[in-house]
PDB file of C-alpha atoms in Angstrom:
ATOM      1  CA  MET Q  20     -11.289 -26.509   5.559  1.00 77.00           C
ATOM      2  CA  ALA Q  21      -9.960 -23.815   7.807  1.00 95.00           C
ATOM      3  CA  VAL Q  22      -9.564 -20.087   8.157  1.00 98.00           C
ATOM      4  CA  THR Q  23      -6.165 -18.721   7.085  1.00 98.00           C
ATOM      5  CA  ILE Q  24      -4.778 -15.847   9.140  1.00 98.00           C
ATOM      6  CA  ILE Q  25      -2.287 -13.686   7.200  1.00 98.00           C
ATOM      7  CA  PHE Q  26       0.255 -11.593   9.119  1.00 98.00           C
ATOM      8  CA  LEU Q  27       1.282  -8.530   7.123  1.00 97.00           C
ATOM      9  CA  GLY Q  28       4.295  -6.239   7.499  1.00 96.00           C
ATOM     10  CA  PRO Q  29       5.828  -6.088  10.987  1.00 96.00           C
ATOM     11  CA  LEU Q  30       3.136  -8.426  12.365  1.00 97.00           C
ATOM     12  CA  ARG Q  31       4.843 -11.184  10.376  1.00 96.00           C
ATOM     13  CA  ASP Q  32       7.876 -10.815  12.642  1.00 95.00           C
ATOM     14  CA  VAL Q  33       5.777 -10.567  15.800  1.00 96.00           C
ATOM     15  CA  ALA Q  34       3.864 -13.741  14.874  1.00 96.00           C
ATOM     16  CA  GLY Q  35       6.979 -15.528  13.619  1.00 96.00           C
ATOM     17  CA  ALA Q  36       5.059 -16.694  10.538  1.00 96.00           C
ATOM     18  CA  GLU Q  37       3.482 -15.339   7.362  1.00 96.00           C
ATOM     19  CA  SER Q  38       0.253 -17.217   7.918  1.00 97.00           C
ATOM     20  CA  ARG Q  39      -1.461 -19.723  10.134  1.00 96.00           C
ATOM     21  CA  GLU Q  40      -4.429 -22.019   9.586  1.00 97.00           C
ATOM     22  CA  VAL Q  41      -7.002 -22.292  12.330  1.00 97.00           C
ATOM     23  CA  PRO Q  42     -10.349 -24.089  12.469  1.00 95.00           C
ATOM     24  CA  GLY Q  43     -13.314 -22.051  11.206  1.00 92.00           C
ATOM     25  CA  PRO Q  44     -15.536 -20.252  11.798  1.00 96.00           C
ATOM     26  CA  LEU Q  45     -13.494 -17.544  13.465  1.00 97.00           C
ATOM     27  CA  ASP Q  46     -14.775 -14.544  15.407  1.00 98.00           C
ATOM     28  CA  TRP Q  47     -12.913 -11.706  17.147  1.00 98.00           C
ATOM     29  CA  ALA Q  48     -12.497 -13.569  20.439  1.00 97.00           C
ATOM     30  CA  GLY Q  49     -11.258 -16.650  18.572  1.00 97.00           C
ATOM     31  CA  LEU Q  50      -8.821 -14.559  16.554  1.00 98.00           C
ATOM     32  CA  LEU Q  51      -7.304 -12.974  19.668  1.00 97.00           C
ATOM     33  CA  GLU Q  52      -6.958 -16.425  21.168  1.00 96.00           C
ATOM     34  CA  HIS Q  53      -5.267 -17.993  18.128  1.00 96.00           C
ATOM     35  CA  VAL Q  54      -2.703 -15.298  17.287  1.00 96.00           C
ATOM     36  CA  GLY Q  55      -0.834 -15.291  20.585  1.00 94.00           C
ATOM     37  CA  GLU Q  56      -0.463 -12.595  23.199  1.00 96.00           C
ATOM     38  CA  ALA Q  57       1.975 -10.286  21.379  1.00 96.00           C
ATOM     39  CA  VAL Q  58      -0.105 -10.078  18.178  1.00 97.00           C
ATOM     40  CA  ALA Q  59      -3.353  -9.831  20.161  1.00 97.00           C
ATOM     41  CA  GLU Q  60      -1.965  -6.815  21.999  1.00 97.00           C
ATOM     42  CA  GLN Q  61      -1.328  -5.034  18.671  1.00 96.00           C
ATOM     43  CA  LEU Q  62      -4.702  -6.110  17.284  1.00 97.00           C
ATOM     44  CA  ASN Q  63      -6.368  -4.239  20.094  1.00 96.00           C
ATOM     45  CA  GLU Q  64      -4.820  -0.998  18.836  1.00 94.00           C
ATOM     46  CA  ALA Q  65      -7.124   1.092  16.648  1.00 93.00           C
ATOM     47  CA  ARG Q  66      -4.421   1.595  13.997  1.00 92.00           C
ATOM     48  CA  VAL Q  67      -4.317  -2.125  13.174  1.00 96.00           C
ATOM     49  CA  ASN Q  68      -7.002  -3.120  10.663  1.00 97.00           C
ATOM     50  CA  VAL Q  69      -8.476  -6.511   9.869  1.00 98.00           C
ATOM     51  CA  ALA Q  70      -9.686  -7.714   6.463  1.00 98.00           C
ATOM     52  CA  CYS Q  71     -11.885 -10.743   5.883  1.00 98.00           C
ATOM     53  CA  GLY Q  72     -12.299 -12.248   2.413  1.00 96.00           C
ATOM     54  CA  GLY Q  73     -10.520  -9.251   0.834  1.00 95.00           C
ATOM     55  CA  LYS Q  74     -12.669  -6.594   2.542  1.00 96.00           C
ATOM     56  CA  VAL Q  75     -11.405  -4.316   5.307  1.00 96.00           C
ATOM     57  CA  LEU Q  76     -13.799  -4.486   8.262  1.00 97.00           C
ATOM     58  CA  SER Q  77     -15.162  -1.189   9.525  1.00 96.00           C
ATOM     59  CA  ASP Q  78     -15.540  -2.836  12.926  1.00 97.00           C
ATOM     60  CA  LYS Q  79     -12.969  -5.602  13.342  1.00 98.00           C
ATOM     61  CA  THR Q  80     -14.612  -6.873  16.524  1.00 97.00           C
ATOM     62  CA  GLN Q  81     -17.537  -8.001  14.328  1.00 97.00           C
ATOM     63  CA  LEU Q  82     -15.245 -10.495  12.534  1.00 98.00           C
ATOM     64  CA  ASN Q  83     -17.099 -13.599  11.406  1.00 97.00           C
ATOM     65  CA  ALA Q  84     -14.828 -15.616   9.097  1.00 98.00           C
ATOM     66  CA  LYS Q  85     -16.207 -18.765   7.538  1.00 96.00           C
ATOM     67  CA  ASP Q  86     -14.312 -21.912   6.587  1.00 96.00           C
ATOM     68  CA  GLY Q  87     -12.071 -21.246   3.583  1.00 96.00           C
ATOM     69  CA  GLU Q  88     -11.900 -17.476   4.125  1.00 97.00           C
ATOM     70  CA  GLU Q  89      -8.741 -15.467   4.579  1.00 97.00           C
ATOM     71  CA  VAL Q  90      -8.344 -13.084   7.524  1.00 98.00           C
ATOM     72  CA  ALA Q  91      -5.566 -10.498   7.058  1.00 98.00           C
ATOM     73  CA  LEU Q  92      -4.064  -8.512   9.927  1.00 98.00           C
ATOM     74  CA  LEU Q  93      -3.037  -5.097   8.610  1.00 97.00           C
ATOM     75  CA  PRO Q  94      -0.666  -2.906  10.622  1.00 96.00           C
ATOM     76  CA  PRO Q  95      -0.036   0.762   9.681  1.00 93.00           C
ATOM     77  CA  VAL Q  96       1.100   1.062   6.068  1.00 93.00           C
ATOM     78  CA  SER Q  97       4.197   2.643   4.536  1.00 87.00           C
ATOM     79  CA  GLY Q  98       4.423   2.723   0.760  1.00 82.00           C
ATOM     80  CA  GLY Q  99       6.027   4.884  -1.924  1.00 81.00           C
TER      81      GLY Q  99
ATOM     82  CA  MET R  12      -5.504   5.220 -20.748  1.00 89.00           C
ATOM     83  CA  ASP R  13      -4.694   4.003 -17.268  1.00 97.00           C
ATOM     84  CA  ASP R  14      -1.779   1.725 -16.418  1.00 97.00           C
ATOM     85  CA  ILE R  15      -2.073   0.647 -12.771  1.00 98.00           C
ATOM     86  CA  ARG R  16       0.263  -2.176 -11.794  1.00 97.00           C
ATOM     87  CA  LEU R  17       2.340  -3.886  -9.146  1.00 98.00           C
ATOM     88  CA  VAL R  18       5.802  -4.584 -10.540  1.00 98.00           C
ATOM     89  CA  THR R  19       7.917  -7.499  -9.328  1.00 97.00           C
ATOM     90  CA  GLY R  20      11.003  -6.987 -11.541  1.00 95.00           C
ATOM     91  CA  LEU R  21      12.950  -3.801 -12.251  1.00 96.00           C
ATOM     92  CA  LEU R  22      10.533  -0.910 -12.787  1.00 96.00           C
ATOM     93  CA  ASP R  23      11.023   0.979 -16.074  1.00 95.00           C
ATOM     94  CA  PRO R  24       9.300   4.370 -15.677  1.00 96.00           C
ATOM     95  CA  ASN R  25      10.326   5.624 -19.118  1.00 95.00           C
ATOM     96  CA  GLN R  26       8.488   2.928 -21.026  1.00 95.00           C
ATOM     97  CA  ALA R  27       5.248   3.547 -19.108  1.00 95.00           C
ATOM     98  CA  VAL R  28       5.455   7.334 -19.485  1.00 96.00           C
ATOM     99  CA  ASP R  29       6.244   7.011 -23.221  1.00 97.00           C
ATOM    100  CA  ASN R  30       3.161   4.828 -23.619  1.00 97.00           C
ATOM    101  CA  LEU R  31       1.062   7.400 -21.771  1.00 98.00           C
ATOM    102  CA  ALA R  32       2.352  10.167 -24.055  1.00 97.00           C
ATOM    103  CA  VAL R  33       1.299   8.172 -27.119  1.00 97.00           C
ATOM    104  CA  ALA R  34      -2.109   7.167 -25.702  1.00 97.00           C
ATOM    105  CA  ALA R  35      -2.910  10.694 -24.475  1.00 96.00           C
ATOM    106  CA  SER R  36      -1.458  12.468 -27.513  1.00 95.00           C
ATOM    107  CA  ASP R  37      -3.916  15.356 -27.175  1.00 95.00           C
ATOM    108  CA  ALA R  38      -2.803  16.135 -23.607  1.00 96.00           C
ATOM    109  CA  GLY R  39      -1.430  19.586 -22.843  1.00 97.00           C
ATOM    110  CA  GLY R  40       1.069  18.133 -20.438  1.00 97.00           C
ATOM    111  CA  ILE R  41       2.287  15.121 -18.499  1.00 98.00           C
ATOM    112  CA  ALA R  42       3.539  15.306 -14.899  1.00 98.00           C
ATOM    113  CA  THR R  43       5.714  12.472 -13.632  1.00 98.00           C
ATOM    114  CA  PHE R  44       7.083  11.517 -10.237  1.00 98.00           C
ATOM    115  CA  ILE R  45       9.606   8.718  -9.773  1.00 97.00           C
ATOM    116  CA  GLY R  46      10.438   7.623  -6.226  1.00 96.00           C
ATOM    117  CA  LYS R  47      13.765   5.826  -5.744  1.00 96.00           C
ATOM    118  CA  VAL R  48      15.648   3.958  -3.045  1.00 95.00           C
ATOM    119  CA  ARG R  49      18.258   6.403  -1.726  1.00 90.00           C
ATOM    120  CA  ALA R  50      21.716   5.490  -2.945  1.00 86.00           C
ATOM    121  CA  SER R  51      23.470   6.023   0.392  1.00 83.00           C
ATOM    122  CA  GLY R  52      22.961   4.441   3.798  1.00 84.00           C
ATOM    123  CA  VAL R  53      20.417   1.821   2.864  1.00 93.00           C
ATOM    124  CA  GLU R  54      21.656  -1.599   1.741  1.00 96.00           C
ATOM    125  CA  ALA R  55      18.285  -2.840   0.537  1.00 97.00           C
ATOM    126  CA  LEU R  56      14.596  -2.044   0.716  1.00 97.00           C
ATOM    127  CA  GLU R  57      11.752  -4.554   0.792  1.00 97.00           C
ATOM    128  CA  LEU R  58       8.149  -3.771  -0.038  1.00 97.00           C
ATOM    129  CA  SER R  59       5.479  -6.263   0.845  1.00 96.00           C
ATOM    130  CA  HIS R  60       1.834  -6.112  -0.129  1.00 97.00           C
ATOM    131  CA  TYR R  61      -1.393  -8.073   0.305  1.00 97.00           C
ATOM    132  CA  GLU R  62      -2.667  -9.656  -2.882  1.00 92.00           C
ATOM    133  CA  LEU R  63      -6.385  -9.259  -2.078  1.00 96.00           C
ATOM    134  CA  LEU R  64      -6.179  -5.552  -1.225  1.00 97.00           C
ATOM    135  CA  THR R  65      -3.160  -3.753  -2.634  1.00 97.00           C
ATOM    136  CA  LEU R  66      -3.886  -3.592  -6.365  1.00 97.00           C
ATOM    137  CA  PRO R  67      -7.645  -3.051  -5.843  1.00 96.00           C
ATOM    138  CA  SER R  68      -6.762  -0.145  -3.505  1.00 95.00           C
ATOM    139  CA  MET R  69      -4.502   1.366  -6.202  1.00 97.00           C
ATOM    140  CA  GLU R  70      -7.299   1.021  -8.763  1.00 97.00           C
ATOM    141  CA  ALA R  71      -9.707   2.732  -6.359  1.00 96.00           C
ATOM    142  CA  LEU R  72      -7.150   5.507  -5.871  1.00 97.00           C
ATOM    143  CA  ALA R  73      -6.930   5.948  -9.662  1.00 98.00           C
ATOM    144  CA  SER R  74     -10.734   6.286  -9.810  1.00 98.00           C
ATOM    145  CA  HIS R  75     -10.632   8.928  -7.076  1.00 97.00           C
ATOM    146  CA  ALA R  76      -7.936  10.825  -8.993  1.00 98.00           C
ATOM    147  CA  HIS R  77     -10.067  10.750 -12.152  1.00 98.00           C
ATOM    148  CA  ALA R  78     -13.105  11.977 -10.223  1.00 97.00           C
ATOM    149  CA  ARG R  79     -11.130  14.823  -8.684  1.00 97.00           C
ATOM    150  CA  PHE R  80      -8.961  15.979 -11.596  1.00 98.00           C
ATOM    151  CA  ASP R  81      -9.564  16.315 -15.317  1.00 98.00           C
ATOM    152  CA  LEU R  82      -7.198  13.608 -16.561  1.00 98.00           C
ATOM    153  CA  MET R  83      -6.601  11.981 -19.933  1.00 98.00           C
ATOM    154  CA  GLY R  84      -4.539   9.137 -18.572  1.00 98.00           C
ATOM    155  CA  LEU R  85      -2.824   7.914 -15.431  1.00 98.00           C
ATOM    156  CA  VAL R  86       0.162   5.672 -14.769  1.00 98.00           C
ATOM    157  CA  MET R  87       0.678   4.233 -11.279  1.00 98.00           C
ATOM    158  CA  LEU R  88       3.386   1.601 -10.963  1.00 98.00           C
ATOM    159  CA  HIS R  89       4.590   0.349  -7.581  1.00 98.00           C
ATOM    160  CA  ARG R  90       7.410  -2.094  -6.949  1.00 98.00           C
ATOM    161  CA  VAL R  91       7.097  -5.018  -4.559  1.00 98.00           C
ATOM    162  CA  GLY R  92       9.856  -7.334  -3.362  1.00 97.00           C
ATOM    163  CA  GLU R  93      13.470  -6.518  -2.575  1.00 97.00           C
ATOM    164  CA  LEU R  94      15.046  -3.432  -4.142  1.00 97.00           C
ATOM    165  CA  ALA R  95      18.660  -2.288  -4.384  1.00 97.00           C
ATOM    166  CA  PRO R  96      19.846   1.300  -3.735  1.00 96.00           C
ATOM    167  CA  GLY R  97      19.082   3.587  -6.671  1.00 95.00           C
ATOM    168  CA  GLU R  98      16.234   1.442  -8.025  1.00 97.00           C
ATOM    169  CA  PRO R  99      12.866   3.058  -8.760  1.00 97.00           C
ATOM    170  CA  ILE R 100      10.157   2.218  -6.176  1.00 97.00           C
ATOM    171  CA  VAL R 101       7.204   4.030  -7.635  1.00 97.00           C
ATOM    172  CA  CYS R 102       6.216   5.912 -10.762  1.00 98.00           C
ATOM    173  CA  VAL R 103       3.120   8.076 -11.025  1.00 98.00           C
ATOM    174  CA  ALA R 104       2.419  10.010 -14.219  1.00 98.00           C
ATOM    175  CA  ALA R 105      -0.704  11.940 -15.154  1.00 98.00           C
ATOM    176  CA  ALA R 106      -1.663  13.358 -18.543  1.00 98.00           C
ATOM    177  CA  ALA R 107      -4.134  16.224 -18.659  1.00 98.00           C
ATOM    178  CA  ARG R 108      -5.307  19.104 -20.815  1.00 98.00           C
ATOM    179  CA  HIS R 109      -4.020  21.526 -18.211  1.00 97.00           C
ATOM    180  CA  ARG R 110      -0.842  21.569 -16.151  1.00 97.00           C
ATOM    181  CA  ARG R 111      -2.394  21.931 -12.715  1.00 97.00           C
ATOM    182  CA  ASP R 112      -4.610  18.851 -13.051  1.00 98.00           C
ATOM    183  CA  ALA R 113      -1.593  16.765 -14.068  1.00 98.00           C
ATOM    184  CA  ILE R 114       0.699  18.025 -11.312  1.00 98.00           C
ATOM    185  CA  GLU R 115      -1.905  17.871  -8.545  1.00 98.00           C
ATOM    186  CA  ALA R 116      -3.102  14.399  -9.563  1.00 98.00           C
ATOM    187  CA  VAL R 117       0.453  13.081  -9.194  1.00 98.00           C
ATOM    188  CA  ASP R 118       0.813  14.768  -5.797  1.00 97.00           C
ATOM    189  CA  PHE R 119      -2.583  13.383  -4.698  1.00 97.00           C
ATOM    190  CA  CYS R 120      -1.715   9.829  -5.764  1.00 97.00           C
ATOM    191  CA  MET R 121       1.727   9.950  -4.127  1.00 96.00           C
ATOM    192  CA  ASP R 122       0.348  11.201  -0.799  1.00 94.00           C
ATOM    193  CA  HIS R 123      -2.130   8.322  -0.793  1.00 94.00           C
ATOM    194  CA  LEU R 124       0.437   5.717  -1.864  1.00 94.00           C
ATOM    195  CA  LYS R 125       2.777   6.826   0.946  1.00 90.00           C
ATOM    196  CA  SER R 126       0.382   6.468   3.836  1.00 85.00           C
ATOM    197  CA  ALA R 127      -2.970   5.095   2.694  1.00 87.00           C
ATOM    198  CA  ALA R 128      -2.254   2.173   0.346  1.00 93.00           C
ATOM    199  CA  TRP R 129      -1.597  -1.400   1.415  1.00 96.00           C
ATOM    200  CA  PHE R 130       2.200  -1.556   1.406  1.00 96.00           C
ATOM    201  CA  TRP R 131       4.670  -2.315   4.153  1.00 96.00           C
ATOM    202  CA  LYS R 132       8.257  -1.230   3.815  1.00 95.00           C
ATOM    203  CA  ARG R 133      11.391  -2.273   5.616  1.00 95.00           C
ATOM    204  CA  GLU R 134      14.982  -1.320   4.998  1.00 95.00           C
ATOM    205  CA  LYS R 135      18.295  -2.955   5.663  1.00 96.00           C
ATOM    206  CA  ARG R 136      21.028  -0.925   7.337  1.00 94.00           C
ATOM    207  CA  GLY R 137      24.198  -2.410   8.793  1.00 93.00           C
ATOM    208  CA  GLY R 138      22.899  -5.896   7.991  1.00 94.00           C
ATOM    209  CA  GLU R 139      19.708  -5.383  10.056  1.00 95.00           C
ATOM    210  CA  TRP R 140      16.185  -5.170   8.664  1.00 96.00           C
ATOM    211  CA  GLN R 141      13.942  -2.527  10.163  1.00 95.00           C
ATOM    212  CA  TRP R 142      10.274  -1.818   9.440  1.00 95.00           C
ATOM    213  CA  ILE R 143       9.455   1.728   8.387  1.00 91.00           C
ATOM    214  CA  GLU R 144       6.426   3.403   9.923  1.00 84.00           C
ATOM    215  CA  PRO R 145       4.753   6.273   8.133  1.00 79.00           C
ATOM    216  CA  ARG R 146       6.098   9.629   9.315  1.00 82.00           C
ATOM    217  CA  ALA R 147       3.782  12.214  10.880  1.00 83.00           C
ATOM    218  CA  ALA R 148       4.533  14.393   7.845  1.00 86.00           C
ATOM    219  CA  ASP R 149       3.070  11.705   5.565  1.00 85.00           C
ATOM    220  CA  HIS R 150      -0.233  11.919   7.421  1.00 84.00           C
ATOM    221  CA  THR R 151      -0.170  15.723   7.297  1.00 88.00           C
ATOM    222  CA  ASP R 152       0.449  15.527   3.548  1.00 89.00           C
ATOM    223  CA  LEU R 153      -2.511  13.201   3.178  1.00 89.00           C
ATOM    224  CA  ALA R 154      -4.786  15.410   5.281  1.00 90.00           C
ATOM    225  CA  ARG R 155      -4.223  18.259   2.783  1.00 91.00           C
ATOM    226  CA  TRP R 156      -6.642  16.471   0.473  1.00 91.00           C
ATOM    227  CA  SER R 157      -9.184  16.481   3.322  1.00 79.00           C
ATOM    228  CA  GLU R 158     -10.643  13.113   2.514  1.00 56.00           C
ATOM    229  CA  LYS R 159     -10.989  10.168   4.833  1.00 53.00           C
ATOM    230  CA  SER R 160      -7.484   9.458   6.031  1.00 49.00           C
ATOM    231  CA  GLY R 161      -7.736   5.648   6.118  1.00 54.00           C
ATOM    232  CA  PRO R 162      -6.484   3.409   3.329  1.00 60.00           C
ATOM    233  CA  VAL R 163      -8.648   3.519   0.219  1.00 56.00           C
TER     234      VAL R 163
END
């Protein structure tokens, strides 16, 4: 089992992948370490949100993803 | 009757609005907005979404619209995937007893879909893909409803 990190929107291009599997559990420090410097830099911006198990975290630095969970990195949206 | 969906093939607004008219036959009016890919300049548009959040966020938006306006039915269809110029991207239609509820509910839903729903848009011009960030005006539009400005 592992934690799957999903790169959404422009972060997909920055990461060079749609997703990546990393060993769980995964906390904020671990996430920053696993995603690479360029993505980590964007993650530190307030306008980038993080979801864990389908729920957007009100405080992304409190991330605590268990084995088998999905962690989504959500840059600013643009729909319609 | 609510019809809230992500659409992967060609979006047919007419069918959905016709169904709404039948289901909400007692409505005093139906307001409809159809957003399209502009026919000039853009070669293609791609909308991506996140399975675990996007449709649930649209359903939550529909609930907010019902709580705020007196509606008899709501249609909210949003394309995902690659779209060609001229194709419909989004269709929002609201049926209500009174005109203002219908019109304002559509405006409310569109403002939230533009800058507070889980979609990411990029367009292809001159063979190059470019991600589209929400414009400042989109956020101003959203703030008119004076709710929390984050995604629902």
